[in-house]
Every structure is written in structure tokens, then in C-alpha cells.
XYZ file of N, CA and C in Angstrom:
813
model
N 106.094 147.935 61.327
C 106.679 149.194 60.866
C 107.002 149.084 59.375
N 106.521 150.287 58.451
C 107.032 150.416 56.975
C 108.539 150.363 56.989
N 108.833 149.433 55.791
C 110.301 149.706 55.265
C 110.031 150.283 53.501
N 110.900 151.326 53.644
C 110.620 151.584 52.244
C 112.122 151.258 51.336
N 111.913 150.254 50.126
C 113.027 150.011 49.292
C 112.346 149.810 48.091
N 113.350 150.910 47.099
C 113.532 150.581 45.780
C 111.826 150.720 45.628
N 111.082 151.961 46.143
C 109.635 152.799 45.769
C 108.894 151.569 46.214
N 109.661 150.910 46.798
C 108.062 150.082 47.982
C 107.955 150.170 49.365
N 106.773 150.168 50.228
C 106.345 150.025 51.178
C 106.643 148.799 51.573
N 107.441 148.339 52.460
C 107.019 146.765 52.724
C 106.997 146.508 54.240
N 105.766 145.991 54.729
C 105.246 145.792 56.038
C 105.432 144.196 56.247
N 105.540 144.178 57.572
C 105.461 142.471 57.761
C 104.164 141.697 57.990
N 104.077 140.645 56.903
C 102.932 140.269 57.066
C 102.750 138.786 57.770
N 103.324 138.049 57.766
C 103.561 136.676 58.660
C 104.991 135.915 58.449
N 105.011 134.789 59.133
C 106.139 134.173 59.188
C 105.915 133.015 58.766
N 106.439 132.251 57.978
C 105.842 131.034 57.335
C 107.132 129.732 58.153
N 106.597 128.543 58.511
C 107.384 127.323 59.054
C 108.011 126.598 58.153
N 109.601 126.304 57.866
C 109.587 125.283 57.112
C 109.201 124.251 57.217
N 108.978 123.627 56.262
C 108.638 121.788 56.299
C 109.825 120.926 54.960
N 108.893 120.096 54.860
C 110.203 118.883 54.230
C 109.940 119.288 52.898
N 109.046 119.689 52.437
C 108.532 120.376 51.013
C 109.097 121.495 50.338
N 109.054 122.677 51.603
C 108.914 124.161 51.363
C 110.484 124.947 52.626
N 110.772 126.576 52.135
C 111.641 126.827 52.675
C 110.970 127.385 53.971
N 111.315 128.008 55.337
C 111.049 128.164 55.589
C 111.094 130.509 55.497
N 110.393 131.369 55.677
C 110.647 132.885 55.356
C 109.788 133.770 56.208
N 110.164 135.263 56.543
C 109.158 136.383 56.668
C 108.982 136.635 55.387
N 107.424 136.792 55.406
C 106.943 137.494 54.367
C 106.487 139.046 54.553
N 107.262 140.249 53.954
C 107.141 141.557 53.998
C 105.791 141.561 52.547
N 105.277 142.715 52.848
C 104.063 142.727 51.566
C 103.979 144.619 51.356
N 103.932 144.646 50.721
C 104.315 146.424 50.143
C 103.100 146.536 49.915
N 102.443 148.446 50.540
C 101.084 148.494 50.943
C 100.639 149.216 49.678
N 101.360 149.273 49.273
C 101.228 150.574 47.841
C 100.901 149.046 46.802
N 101.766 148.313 46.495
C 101.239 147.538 45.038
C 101.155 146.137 45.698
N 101.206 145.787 46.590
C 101.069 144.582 47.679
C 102.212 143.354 46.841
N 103.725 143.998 46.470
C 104.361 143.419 45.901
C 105.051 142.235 47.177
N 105.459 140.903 46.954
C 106.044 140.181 48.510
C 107.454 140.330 48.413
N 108.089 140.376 49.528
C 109.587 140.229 49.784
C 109.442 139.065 50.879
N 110.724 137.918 50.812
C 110.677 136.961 51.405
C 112.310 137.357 52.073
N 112.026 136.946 53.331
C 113.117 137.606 54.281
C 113.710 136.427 55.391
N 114.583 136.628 56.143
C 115.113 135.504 56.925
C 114.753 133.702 56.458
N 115.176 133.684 55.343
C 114.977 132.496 54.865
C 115.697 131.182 55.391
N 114.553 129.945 55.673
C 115.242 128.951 56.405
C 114.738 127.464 55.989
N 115.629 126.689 55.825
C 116.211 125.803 55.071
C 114.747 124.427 55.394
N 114.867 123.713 54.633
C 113.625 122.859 54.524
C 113.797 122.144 55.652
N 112.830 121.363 56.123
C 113.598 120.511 57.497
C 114.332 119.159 56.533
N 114.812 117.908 57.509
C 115.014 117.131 57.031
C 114.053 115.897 56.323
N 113.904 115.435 55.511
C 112.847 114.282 55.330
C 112.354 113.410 56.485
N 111.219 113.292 56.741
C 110.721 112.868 58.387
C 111.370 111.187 57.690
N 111.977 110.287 58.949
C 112.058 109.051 59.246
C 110.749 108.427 59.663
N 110.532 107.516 58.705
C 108.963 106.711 58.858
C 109.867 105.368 59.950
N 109.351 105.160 61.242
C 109.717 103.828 61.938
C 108.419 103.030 61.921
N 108.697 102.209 61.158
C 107.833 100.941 61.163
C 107.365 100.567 62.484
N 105.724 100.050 62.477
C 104.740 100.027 63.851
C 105.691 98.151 63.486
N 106.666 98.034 64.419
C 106.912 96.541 64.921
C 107.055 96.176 66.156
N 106.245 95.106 66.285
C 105.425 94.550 67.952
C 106.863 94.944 68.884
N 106.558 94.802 70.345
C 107.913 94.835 71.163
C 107.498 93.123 71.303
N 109.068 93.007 71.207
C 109.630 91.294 71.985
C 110.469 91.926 73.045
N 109.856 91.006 73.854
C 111.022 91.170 75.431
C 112.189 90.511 74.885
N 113.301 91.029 75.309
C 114.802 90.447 75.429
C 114.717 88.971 75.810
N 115.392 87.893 74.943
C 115.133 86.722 75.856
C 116.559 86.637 76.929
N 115.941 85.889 78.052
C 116.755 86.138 79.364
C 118.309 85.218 79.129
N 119.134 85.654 79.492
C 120.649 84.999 79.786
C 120.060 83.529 80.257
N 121.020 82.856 79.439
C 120.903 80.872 79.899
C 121.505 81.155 81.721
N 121.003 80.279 82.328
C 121.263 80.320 83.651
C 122.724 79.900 83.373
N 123.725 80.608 84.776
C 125.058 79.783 84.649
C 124.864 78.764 85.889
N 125.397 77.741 85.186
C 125.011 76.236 85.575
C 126.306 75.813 86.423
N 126.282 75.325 87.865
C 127.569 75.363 88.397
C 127.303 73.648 89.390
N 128.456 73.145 88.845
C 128.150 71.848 89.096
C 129.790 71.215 89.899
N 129.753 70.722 90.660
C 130.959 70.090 91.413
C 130.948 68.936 91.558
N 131.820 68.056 91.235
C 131.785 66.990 90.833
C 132.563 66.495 91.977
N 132.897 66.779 93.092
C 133.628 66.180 94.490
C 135.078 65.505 94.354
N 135.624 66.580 93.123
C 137.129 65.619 92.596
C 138.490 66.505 93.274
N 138.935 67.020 92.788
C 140.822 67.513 93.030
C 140.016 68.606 93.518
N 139.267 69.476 92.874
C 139.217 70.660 92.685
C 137.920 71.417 93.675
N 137.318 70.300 94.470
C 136.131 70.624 95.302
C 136.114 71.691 96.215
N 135.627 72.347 96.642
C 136.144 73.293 98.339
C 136.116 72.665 98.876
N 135.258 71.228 99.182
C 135.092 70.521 100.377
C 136.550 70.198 100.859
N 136.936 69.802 100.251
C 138.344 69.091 100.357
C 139.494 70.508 100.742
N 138.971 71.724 100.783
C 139.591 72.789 101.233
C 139.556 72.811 102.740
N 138.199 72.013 103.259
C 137.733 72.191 105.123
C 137.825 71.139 105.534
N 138.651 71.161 106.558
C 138.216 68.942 107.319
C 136.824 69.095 108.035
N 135.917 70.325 107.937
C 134.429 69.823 108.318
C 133.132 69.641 107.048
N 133.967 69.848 106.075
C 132.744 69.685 104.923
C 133.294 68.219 103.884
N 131.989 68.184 103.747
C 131.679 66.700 103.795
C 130.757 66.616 101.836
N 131.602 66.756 100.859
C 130.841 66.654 99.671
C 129.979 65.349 99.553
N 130.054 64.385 99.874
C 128.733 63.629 100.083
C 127.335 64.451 101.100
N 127.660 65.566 101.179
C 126.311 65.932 102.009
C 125.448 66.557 101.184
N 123.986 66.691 101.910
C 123.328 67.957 101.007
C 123.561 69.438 100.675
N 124.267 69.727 101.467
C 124.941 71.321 101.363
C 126.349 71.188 100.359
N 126.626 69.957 99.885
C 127.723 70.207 98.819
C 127.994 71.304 97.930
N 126.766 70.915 96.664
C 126.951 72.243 95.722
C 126.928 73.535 95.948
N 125.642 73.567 96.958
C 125.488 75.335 97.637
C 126.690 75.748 98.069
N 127.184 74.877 98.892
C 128.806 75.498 99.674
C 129.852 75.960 98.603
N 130.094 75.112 97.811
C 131.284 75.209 97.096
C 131.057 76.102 95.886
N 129.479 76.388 95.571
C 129.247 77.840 94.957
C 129.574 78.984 95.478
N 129.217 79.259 96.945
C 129.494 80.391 97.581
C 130.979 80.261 97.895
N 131.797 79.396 98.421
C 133.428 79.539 98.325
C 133.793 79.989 97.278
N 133.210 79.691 96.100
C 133.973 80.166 94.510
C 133.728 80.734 94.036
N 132.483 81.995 94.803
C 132.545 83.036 94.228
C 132.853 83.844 95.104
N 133.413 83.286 96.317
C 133.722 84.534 97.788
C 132.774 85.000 98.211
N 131.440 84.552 98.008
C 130.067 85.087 98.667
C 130.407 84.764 100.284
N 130.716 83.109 100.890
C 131.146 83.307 102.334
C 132.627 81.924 102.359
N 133.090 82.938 103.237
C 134.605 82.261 103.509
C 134.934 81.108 104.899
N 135.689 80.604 105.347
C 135.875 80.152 106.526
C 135.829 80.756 107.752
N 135.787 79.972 108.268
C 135.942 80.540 109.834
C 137.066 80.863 110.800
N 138.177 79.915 110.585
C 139.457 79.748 110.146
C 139.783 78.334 110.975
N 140.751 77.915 111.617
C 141.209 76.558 111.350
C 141.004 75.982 110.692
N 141.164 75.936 109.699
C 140.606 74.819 108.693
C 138.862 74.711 108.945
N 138.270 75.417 109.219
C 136.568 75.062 109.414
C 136.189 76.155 108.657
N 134.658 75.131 107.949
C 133.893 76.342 107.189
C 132.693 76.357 108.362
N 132.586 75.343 109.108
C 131.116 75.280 110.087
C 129.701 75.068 109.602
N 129.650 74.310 108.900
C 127.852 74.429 108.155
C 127.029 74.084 108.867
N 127.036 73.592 109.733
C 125.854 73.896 111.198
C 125.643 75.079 111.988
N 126.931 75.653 112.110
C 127.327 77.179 113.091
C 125.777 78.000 112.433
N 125.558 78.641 113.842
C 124.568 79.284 113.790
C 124.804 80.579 112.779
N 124.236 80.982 112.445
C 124.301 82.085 111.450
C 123.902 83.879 112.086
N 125.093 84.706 112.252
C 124.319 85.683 113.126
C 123.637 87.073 111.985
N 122.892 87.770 112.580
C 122.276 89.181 111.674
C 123.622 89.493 110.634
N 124.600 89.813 110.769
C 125.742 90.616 110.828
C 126.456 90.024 109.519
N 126.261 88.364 109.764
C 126.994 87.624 108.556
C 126.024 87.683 107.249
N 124.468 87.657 107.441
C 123.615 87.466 106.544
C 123.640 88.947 105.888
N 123.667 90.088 106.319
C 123.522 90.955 105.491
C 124.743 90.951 104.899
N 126.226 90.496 105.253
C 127.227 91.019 104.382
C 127.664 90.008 103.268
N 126.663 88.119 103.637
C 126.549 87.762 102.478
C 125.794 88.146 101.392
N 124.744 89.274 101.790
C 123.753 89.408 100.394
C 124.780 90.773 100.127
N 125.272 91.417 100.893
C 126.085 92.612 100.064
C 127.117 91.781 99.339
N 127.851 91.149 99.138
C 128.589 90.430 98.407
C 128.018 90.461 97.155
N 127.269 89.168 97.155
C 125.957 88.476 96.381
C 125.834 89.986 95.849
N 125.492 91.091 96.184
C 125.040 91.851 95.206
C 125.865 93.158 94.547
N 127.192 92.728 95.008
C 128.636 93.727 94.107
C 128.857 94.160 95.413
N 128.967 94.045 96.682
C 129.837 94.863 97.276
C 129.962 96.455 97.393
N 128.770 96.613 96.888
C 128.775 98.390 96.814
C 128.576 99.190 97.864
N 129.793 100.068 97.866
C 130.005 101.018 99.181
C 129.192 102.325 99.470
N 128.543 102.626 99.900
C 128.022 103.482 99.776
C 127.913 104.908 100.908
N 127.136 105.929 100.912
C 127.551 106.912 102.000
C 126.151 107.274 102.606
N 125.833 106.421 103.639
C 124.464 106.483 104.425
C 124.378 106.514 105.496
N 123.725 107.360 106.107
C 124.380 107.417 107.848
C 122.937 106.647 108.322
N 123.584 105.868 108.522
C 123.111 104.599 109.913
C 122.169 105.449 111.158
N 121.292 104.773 111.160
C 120.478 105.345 112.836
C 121.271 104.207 113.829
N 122.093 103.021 113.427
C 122.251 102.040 114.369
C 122.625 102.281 115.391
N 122.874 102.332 116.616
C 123.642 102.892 117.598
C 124.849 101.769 118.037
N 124.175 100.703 117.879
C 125.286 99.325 117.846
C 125.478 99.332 116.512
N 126.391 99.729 115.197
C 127.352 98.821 114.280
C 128.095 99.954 114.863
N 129.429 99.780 114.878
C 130.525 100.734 114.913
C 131.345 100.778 113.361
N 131.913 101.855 113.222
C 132.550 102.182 112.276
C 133.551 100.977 112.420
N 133.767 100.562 110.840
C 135.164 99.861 110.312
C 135.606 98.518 111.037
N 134.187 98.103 111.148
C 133.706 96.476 111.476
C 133.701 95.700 110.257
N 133.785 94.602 110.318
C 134.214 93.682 108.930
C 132.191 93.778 108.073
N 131.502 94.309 109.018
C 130.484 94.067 108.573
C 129.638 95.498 108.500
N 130.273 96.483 108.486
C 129.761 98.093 108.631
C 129.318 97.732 107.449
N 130.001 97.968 106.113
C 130.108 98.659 105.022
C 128.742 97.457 104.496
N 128.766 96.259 105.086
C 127.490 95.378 104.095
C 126.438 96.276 104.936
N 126.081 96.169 106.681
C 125.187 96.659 107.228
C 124.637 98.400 106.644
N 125.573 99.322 106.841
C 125.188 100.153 105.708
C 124.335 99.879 104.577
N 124.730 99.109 103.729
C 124.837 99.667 101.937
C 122.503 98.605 102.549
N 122.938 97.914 103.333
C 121.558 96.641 103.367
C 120.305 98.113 104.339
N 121.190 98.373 104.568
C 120.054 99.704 105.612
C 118.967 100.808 104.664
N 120.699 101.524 103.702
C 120.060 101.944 102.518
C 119.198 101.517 101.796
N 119.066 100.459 101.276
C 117.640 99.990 100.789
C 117.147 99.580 101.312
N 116.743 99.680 102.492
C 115.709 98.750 103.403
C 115.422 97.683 103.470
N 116.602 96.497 103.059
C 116.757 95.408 103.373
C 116.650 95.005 104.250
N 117.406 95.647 105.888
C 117.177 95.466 107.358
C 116.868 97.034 107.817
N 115.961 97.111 108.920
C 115.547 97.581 109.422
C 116.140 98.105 110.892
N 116.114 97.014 111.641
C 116.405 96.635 113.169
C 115.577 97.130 113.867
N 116.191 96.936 115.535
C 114.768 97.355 116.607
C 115.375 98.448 117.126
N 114.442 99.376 117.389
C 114.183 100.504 117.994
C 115.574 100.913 118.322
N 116.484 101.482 116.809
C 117.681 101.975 117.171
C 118.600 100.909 116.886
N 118.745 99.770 116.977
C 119.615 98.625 117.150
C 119.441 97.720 116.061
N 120.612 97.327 114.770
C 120.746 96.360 114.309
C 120.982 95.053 114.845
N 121.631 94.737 116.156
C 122.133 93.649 116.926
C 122.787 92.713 115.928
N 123.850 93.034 115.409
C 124.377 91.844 114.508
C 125.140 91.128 115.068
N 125.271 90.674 116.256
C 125.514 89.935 116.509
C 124.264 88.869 116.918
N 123.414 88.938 117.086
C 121.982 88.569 117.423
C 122.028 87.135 116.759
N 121.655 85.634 117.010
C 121.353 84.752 115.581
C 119.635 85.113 115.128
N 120.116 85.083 113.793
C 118.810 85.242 113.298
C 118.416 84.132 112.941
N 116.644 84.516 113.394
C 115.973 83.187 113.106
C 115.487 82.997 111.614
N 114.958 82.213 111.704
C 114.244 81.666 110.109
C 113.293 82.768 109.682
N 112.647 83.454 110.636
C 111.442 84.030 109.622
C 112.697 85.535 109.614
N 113.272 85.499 110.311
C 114.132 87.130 110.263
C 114.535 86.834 108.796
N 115.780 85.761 109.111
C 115.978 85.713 107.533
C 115.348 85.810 106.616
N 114.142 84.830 106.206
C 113.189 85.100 104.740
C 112.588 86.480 104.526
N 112.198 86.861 106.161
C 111.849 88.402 105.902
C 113.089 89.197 105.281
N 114.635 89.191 105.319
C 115.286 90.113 104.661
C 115.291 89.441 103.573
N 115.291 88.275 102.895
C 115.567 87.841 101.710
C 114.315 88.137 100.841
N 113.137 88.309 101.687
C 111.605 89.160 100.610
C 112.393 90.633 100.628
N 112.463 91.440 101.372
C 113.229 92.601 100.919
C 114.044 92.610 100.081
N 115.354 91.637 100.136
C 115.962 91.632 99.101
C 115.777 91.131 97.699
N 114.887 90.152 97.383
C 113.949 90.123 96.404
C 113.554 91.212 95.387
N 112.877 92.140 96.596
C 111.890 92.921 96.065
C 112.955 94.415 95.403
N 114.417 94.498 95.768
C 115.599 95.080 95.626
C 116.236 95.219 94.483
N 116.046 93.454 94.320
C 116.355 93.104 93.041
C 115.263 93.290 91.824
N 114.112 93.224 92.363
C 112.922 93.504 90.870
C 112.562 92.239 90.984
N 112.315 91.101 91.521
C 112.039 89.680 91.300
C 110.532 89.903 92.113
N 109.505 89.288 91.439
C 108.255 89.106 91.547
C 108.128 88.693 92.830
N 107.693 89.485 93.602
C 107.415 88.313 95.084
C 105.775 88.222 95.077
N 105.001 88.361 94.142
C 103.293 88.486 94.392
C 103.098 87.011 94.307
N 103.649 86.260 94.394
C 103.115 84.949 94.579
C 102.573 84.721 96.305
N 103.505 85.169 96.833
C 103.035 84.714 98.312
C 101.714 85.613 98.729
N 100.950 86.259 97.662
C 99.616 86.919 97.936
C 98.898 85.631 98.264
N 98.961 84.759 97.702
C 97.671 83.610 97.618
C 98.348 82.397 97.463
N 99.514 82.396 98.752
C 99.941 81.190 99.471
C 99.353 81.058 101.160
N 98.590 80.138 100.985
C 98.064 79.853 102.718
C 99.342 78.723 103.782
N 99.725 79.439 104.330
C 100.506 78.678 105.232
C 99.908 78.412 106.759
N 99.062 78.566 106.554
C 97.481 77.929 107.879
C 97.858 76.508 108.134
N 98.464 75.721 107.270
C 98.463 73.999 107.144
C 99.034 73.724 108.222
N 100.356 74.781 108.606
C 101.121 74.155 109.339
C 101.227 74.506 110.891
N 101.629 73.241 111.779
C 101.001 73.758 112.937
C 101.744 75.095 113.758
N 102.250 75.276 113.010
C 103.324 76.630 114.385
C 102.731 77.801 113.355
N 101.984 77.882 112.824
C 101.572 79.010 110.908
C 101.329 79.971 112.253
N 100.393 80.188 113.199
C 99.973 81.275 113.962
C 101.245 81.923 115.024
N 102.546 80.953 114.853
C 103.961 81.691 115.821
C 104.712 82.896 114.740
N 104.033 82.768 113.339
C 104.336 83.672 112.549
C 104.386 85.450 113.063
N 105.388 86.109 113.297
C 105.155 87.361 113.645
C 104.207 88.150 112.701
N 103.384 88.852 112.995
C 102.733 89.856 111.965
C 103.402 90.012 111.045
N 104.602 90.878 111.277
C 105.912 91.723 110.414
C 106.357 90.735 109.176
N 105.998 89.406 109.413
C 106.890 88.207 108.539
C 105.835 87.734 107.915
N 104.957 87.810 108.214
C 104.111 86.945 107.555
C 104.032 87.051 105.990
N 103.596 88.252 105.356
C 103.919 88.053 103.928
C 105.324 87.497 103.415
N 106.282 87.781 103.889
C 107.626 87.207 103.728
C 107.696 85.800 103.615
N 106.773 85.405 104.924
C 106.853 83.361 104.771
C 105.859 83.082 104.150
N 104.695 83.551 103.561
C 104.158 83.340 102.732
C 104.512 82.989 101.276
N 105.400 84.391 100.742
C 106.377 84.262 99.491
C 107.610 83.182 99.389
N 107.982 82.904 100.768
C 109.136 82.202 100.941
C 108.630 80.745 100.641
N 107.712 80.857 100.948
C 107.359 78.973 101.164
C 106.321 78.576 99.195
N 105.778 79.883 99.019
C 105.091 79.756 97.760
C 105.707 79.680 96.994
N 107.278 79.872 96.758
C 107.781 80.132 96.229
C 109.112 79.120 96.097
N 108.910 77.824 96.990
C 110.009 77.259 97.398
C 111.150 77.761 97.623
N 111.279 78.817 98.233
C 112.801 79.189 99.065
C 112.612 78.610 100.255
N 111.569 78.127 101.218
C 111.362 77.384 102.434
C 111.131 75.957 102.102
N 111.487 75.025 102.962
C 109.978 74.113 103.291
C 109.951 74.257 104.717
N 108.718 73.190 104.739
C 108.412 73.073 106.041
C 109.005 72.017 106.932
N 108.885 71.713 107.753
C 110.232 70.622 108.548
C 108.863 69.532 109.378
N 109.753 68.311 109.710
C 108.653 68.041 110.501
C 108.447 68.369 112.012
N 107.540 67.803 112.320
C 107.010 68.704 113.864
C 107.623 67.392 114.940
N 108.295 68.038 115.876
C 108.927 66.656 116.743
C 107.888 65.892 117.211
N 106.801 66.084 117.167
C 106.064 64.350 117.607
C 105.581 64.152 116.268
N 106.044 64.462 115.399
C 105.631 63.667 113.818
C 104.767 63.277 113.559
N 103.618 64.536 114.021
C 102.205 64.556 113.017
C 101.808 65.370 112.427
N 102.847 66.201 112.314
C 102.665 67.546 111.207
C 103.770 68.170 110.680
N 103.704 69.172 110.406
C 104.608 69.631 109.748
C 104.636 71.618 110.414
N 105.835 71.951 110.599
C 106.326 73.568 110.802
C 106.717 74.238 110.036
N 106.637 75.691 110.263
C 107.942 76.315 109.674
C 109.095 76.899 110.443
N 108.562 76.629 111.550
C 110.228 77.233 112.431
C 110.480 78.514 112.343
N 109.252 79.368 112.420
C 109.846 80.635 112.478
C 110.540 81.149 113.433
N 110.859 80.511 114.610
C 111.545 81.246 115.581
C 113.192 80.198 115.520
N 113.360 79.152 114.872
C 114.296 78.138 115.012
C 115.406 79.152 114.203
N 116.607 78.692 114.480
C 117.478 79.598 114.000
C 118.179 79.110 112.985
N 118.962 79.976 111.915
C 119.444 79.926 110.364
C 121.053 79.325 110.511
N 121.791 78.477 110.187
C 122.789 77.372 110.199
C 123.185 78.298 108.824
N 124.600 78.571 108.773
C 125.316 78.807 107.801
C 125.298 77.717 106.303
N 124.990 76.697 106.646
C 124.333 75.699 105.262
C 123.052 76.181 104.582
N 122.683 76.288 105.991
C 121.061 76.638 105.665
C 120.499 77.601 105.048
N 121.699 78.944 105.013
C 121.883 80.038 104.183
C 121.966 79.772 102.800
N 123.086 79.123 102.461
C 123.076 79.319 101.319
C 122.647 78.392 100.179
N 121.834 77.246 101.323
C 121.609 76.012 100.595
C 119.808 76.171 99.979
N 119.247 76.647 101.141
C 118.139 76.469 101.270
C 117.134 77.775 100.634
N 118.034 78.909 100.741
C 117.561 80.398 100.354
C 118.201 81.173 99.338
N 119.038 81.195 99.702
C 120.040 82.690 98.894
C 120.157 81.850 97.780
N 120.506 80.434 97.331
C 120.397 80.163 95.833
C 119.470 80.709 94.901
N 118.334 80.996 95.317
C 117.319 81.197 94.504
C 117.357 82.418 94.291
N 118.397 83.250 95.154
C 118.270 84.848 94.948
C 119.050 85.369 94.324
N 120.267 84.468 93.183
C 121.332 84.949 92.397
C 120.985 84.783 91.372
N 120.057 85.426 90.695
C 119.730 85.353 89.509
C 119.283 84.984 88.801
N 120.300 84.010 88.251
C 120.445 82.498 86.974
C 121.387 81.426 87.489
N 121.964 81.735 88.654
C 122.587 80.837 89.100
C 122.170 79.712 89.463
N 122.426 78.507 88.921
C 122.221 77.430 89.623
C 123.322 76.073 89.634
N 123.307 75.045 90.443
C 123.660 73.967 90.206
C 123.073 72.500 90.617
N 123.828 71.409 89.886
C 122.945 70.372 90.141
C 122.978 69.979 91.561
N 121.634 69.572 91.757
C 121.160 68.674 93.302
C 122.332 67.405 93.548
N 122.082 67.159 94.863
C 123.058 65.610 95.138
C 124.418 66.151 94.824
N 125.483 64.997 94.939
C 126.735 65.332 95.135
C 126.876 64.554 93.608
């Protein structure tokens, strides 16, 4: 549409963009002497920021924290009359007492043989992984509300850490060896930790390799490629197992597996 000012015609003829150079304006153009008027005028942009092309470096990783017990004043062992810091479960134990990952049993016993049931293993990895409460409704038909072990069984359901059978967590159940490594490859894989190693680990060597459930098998694959397993020997001592059906010992938890699943955590071997 014509605007007429001061004996000109002035029509709109485009809109020009600012840049870092120039302002930004409508340009009106008068049809009679094609004189310009510059209109809604707008401000230059800012000078563009040049970011230098520099390579990415990955973050280097946190020093492992190094946790070492020296079997003196200050040991847990010396907290239980059944633990024994000359044993192999020394350091593992007295890591998990001191960080409250798992507690006693009570009389004075921590039990490091006691069988280990479903119920305790998921609410040591909820520990192990902050304790976070969360709001997920359970298909379980066995956990009941406001069990010492709801809130781990929950939060481990939510991410599909455990599964259970057809309706049923059974935490009271003992879990066996391959149950366990199978939740500890889930939980692995929870955490972001590489489990593709156990792609092209053969555990054929050993003689019980075919008592492997379908469901576990990549699990003891990763577990054993990966040294979170070994293999045990075979009672007439000409081979070697993995015990997938043998059941998980509260030592055996935290000595043999779950170390490897805290991170950077570690401590020294032997007492």
C-alpha cells in the first residue's frame, strides 16, 4: 500500500537482515522519484564467536578409591566372633560393613557361609547403588508392602534388574550362582559398564557349561570373561565347573562379584 509523505509515494519494497557489518531495515521506495526511506531499523547482530576446531579428549577417569584393612583395632572382623580376617573374604567383608552395603545378622554373626537369599541380593545392589526410592508398581504378587526389602525389590524391578517367575519374585528363594551373575549382567548393563566381552567368551571347557539355563547364558559368559566368576573344581577332580545351579554364600557375594561392580572401588588381596 502507498504512503504518501512530504510529496512522496513510498511503497514497500523489501526487508533487509541484520548482520555483524550492516543495520538491520524496511526499505519503503517512492514510485514517483524512487527516493528510499529506511524504516523499523534493527541493530547489527553481535560479532560471531569463532570456537577453535580442538580435538575432544575424554575426561580422564577418577583414581580408583583404594580400600585396604590391615586386621588391626579398627577391622569389622573383630566386630563378629564368626569372621575371621585371616580369611579370603577379609577385605570384601569389611568393605561392605563400612560402607553399610550389608550388615549382620545379629548375635554377634555376620555368617559368610549363610546362604544368600533373592531378597538380600537385590537390596545389596540397591544400596551399592544410592538407595533410591522410587514409585513403581510391582506385578509381584509375593513382596508385600513395607518389608525390609520392598523398597530395594521395587527400585531393582524398575530397571529390570530382576524379573521373577510368572508373577513371583520369591525372595525368599536362595539364589543360585547363575541367578546371581544373571542380575549382576543386568546390573552392569544399568550402570553403562561394557558387558560385550562375554560375546566371544566360550565356556564349552567346562564340564557342567551345557547345565547353563538358556536365560543365563550370556550372563555367564560375561561373568567368567570378565573375571567376576571362576570356575571351581569338579568333585572327582578332573575338571573344572561353573556351578550354575550351586548356591551364592553371603562371602561369595561380595567377595567374588559385586566388587567388580562398584565402580573404582577396590582393595588389596590377602589379609
Amino acid at each position: 500500500e502507498a504512503v504518501a509523505v512530504h510529496g512522496h509515494t513510498y511503497v514497500f519494497f523489501e526487508t533487509v537482515a541484520p548482520t555483524t557489518e550492516s543495520i538491520g531495515y524496511d526499505l519503503y521506495v517512492c514510485t514517483c522519484c524512487g527516493a528510499e526511506d529506511f524504516r523499523n531499523k534493527k541493530d547489527k547482530l553481535p560479532p560471531e564467536v569463532i570456537v577453535p576446531d580442538v580435538p575432544y579428549i575424554p575426561a580422564t577417569p577418577a583414581e580408583p578409591e583404594h580400600f585396604n584393612c590391615d586386621g588391626g583395632e579398627g577391622c569389622h572382623c573383630n566386630d563378629f566372633e564368626d569372621l575371621d580376617y585371616t580369611m579370603w573374604y577379609h577385605q570384601g567383608v569389611c568393605y561392605m560393613i563400612e560402607h553399610g552395603y550389608m550388615i549382620g545378622i545379629g548375635d554377634n554373626k555376620w555368617a559368610p557361609e549363610q546362604i544368600i537369599t533373592r531378597a538380600e541380593i537385590a537390596t545389596i545392589l540397591w544400596r551399592i547403588a544410592g538407595s533410591e526410592v522410587v514409585d513403581y508398581a510391582m506385578d509381584f504378587s509375593d513382596v508385600e508392602a513395607d518389608m525390609w526389602y520392598t523398597e530395594a525389590v521395587e527400585w531393582a524391578a524398575s530397571e529390570e534388574i530382576v524379573l521373577g517367575y510368572s508373577g513371583n519374585f520369591l525372595p525368599d528363594d536362595v539364589i543360585t550362582r547363575e541367578q546371581m551373575v544373571t542380575i549382576l549382567w543386568r546390573y552392569a548393563k544399568y550402570k553403562g559398564i561394557d558387558v560385550s566381552v562375554g560375546e566371544n567368551t566360550n565356556i564349552l571347557s567346562f564340564d557342567d557349561a551345557l547345565d547353563v539355563s538358556e536365560y543365563a547364558i550370556p550372563a555367564m559368559q560375561w561373568a567368567y570373561g570378565s573375571d567376576m566368576i571362576v570356575g571351581k573344581d569338579n568333585a572327582d577332580g578332573t575338571g573344572m565347573i561353573l556351578d550354575p545351579n550351586g548356591s551364592g554364600t553371603r562371602s561369595f557375594s561380595q567377595s567374588e562379584s559385586l566388587r567388580k561392580l562398584r565402580g573404582y572401588h577396590t582393595w588389596s588381596a590377602g589379609s
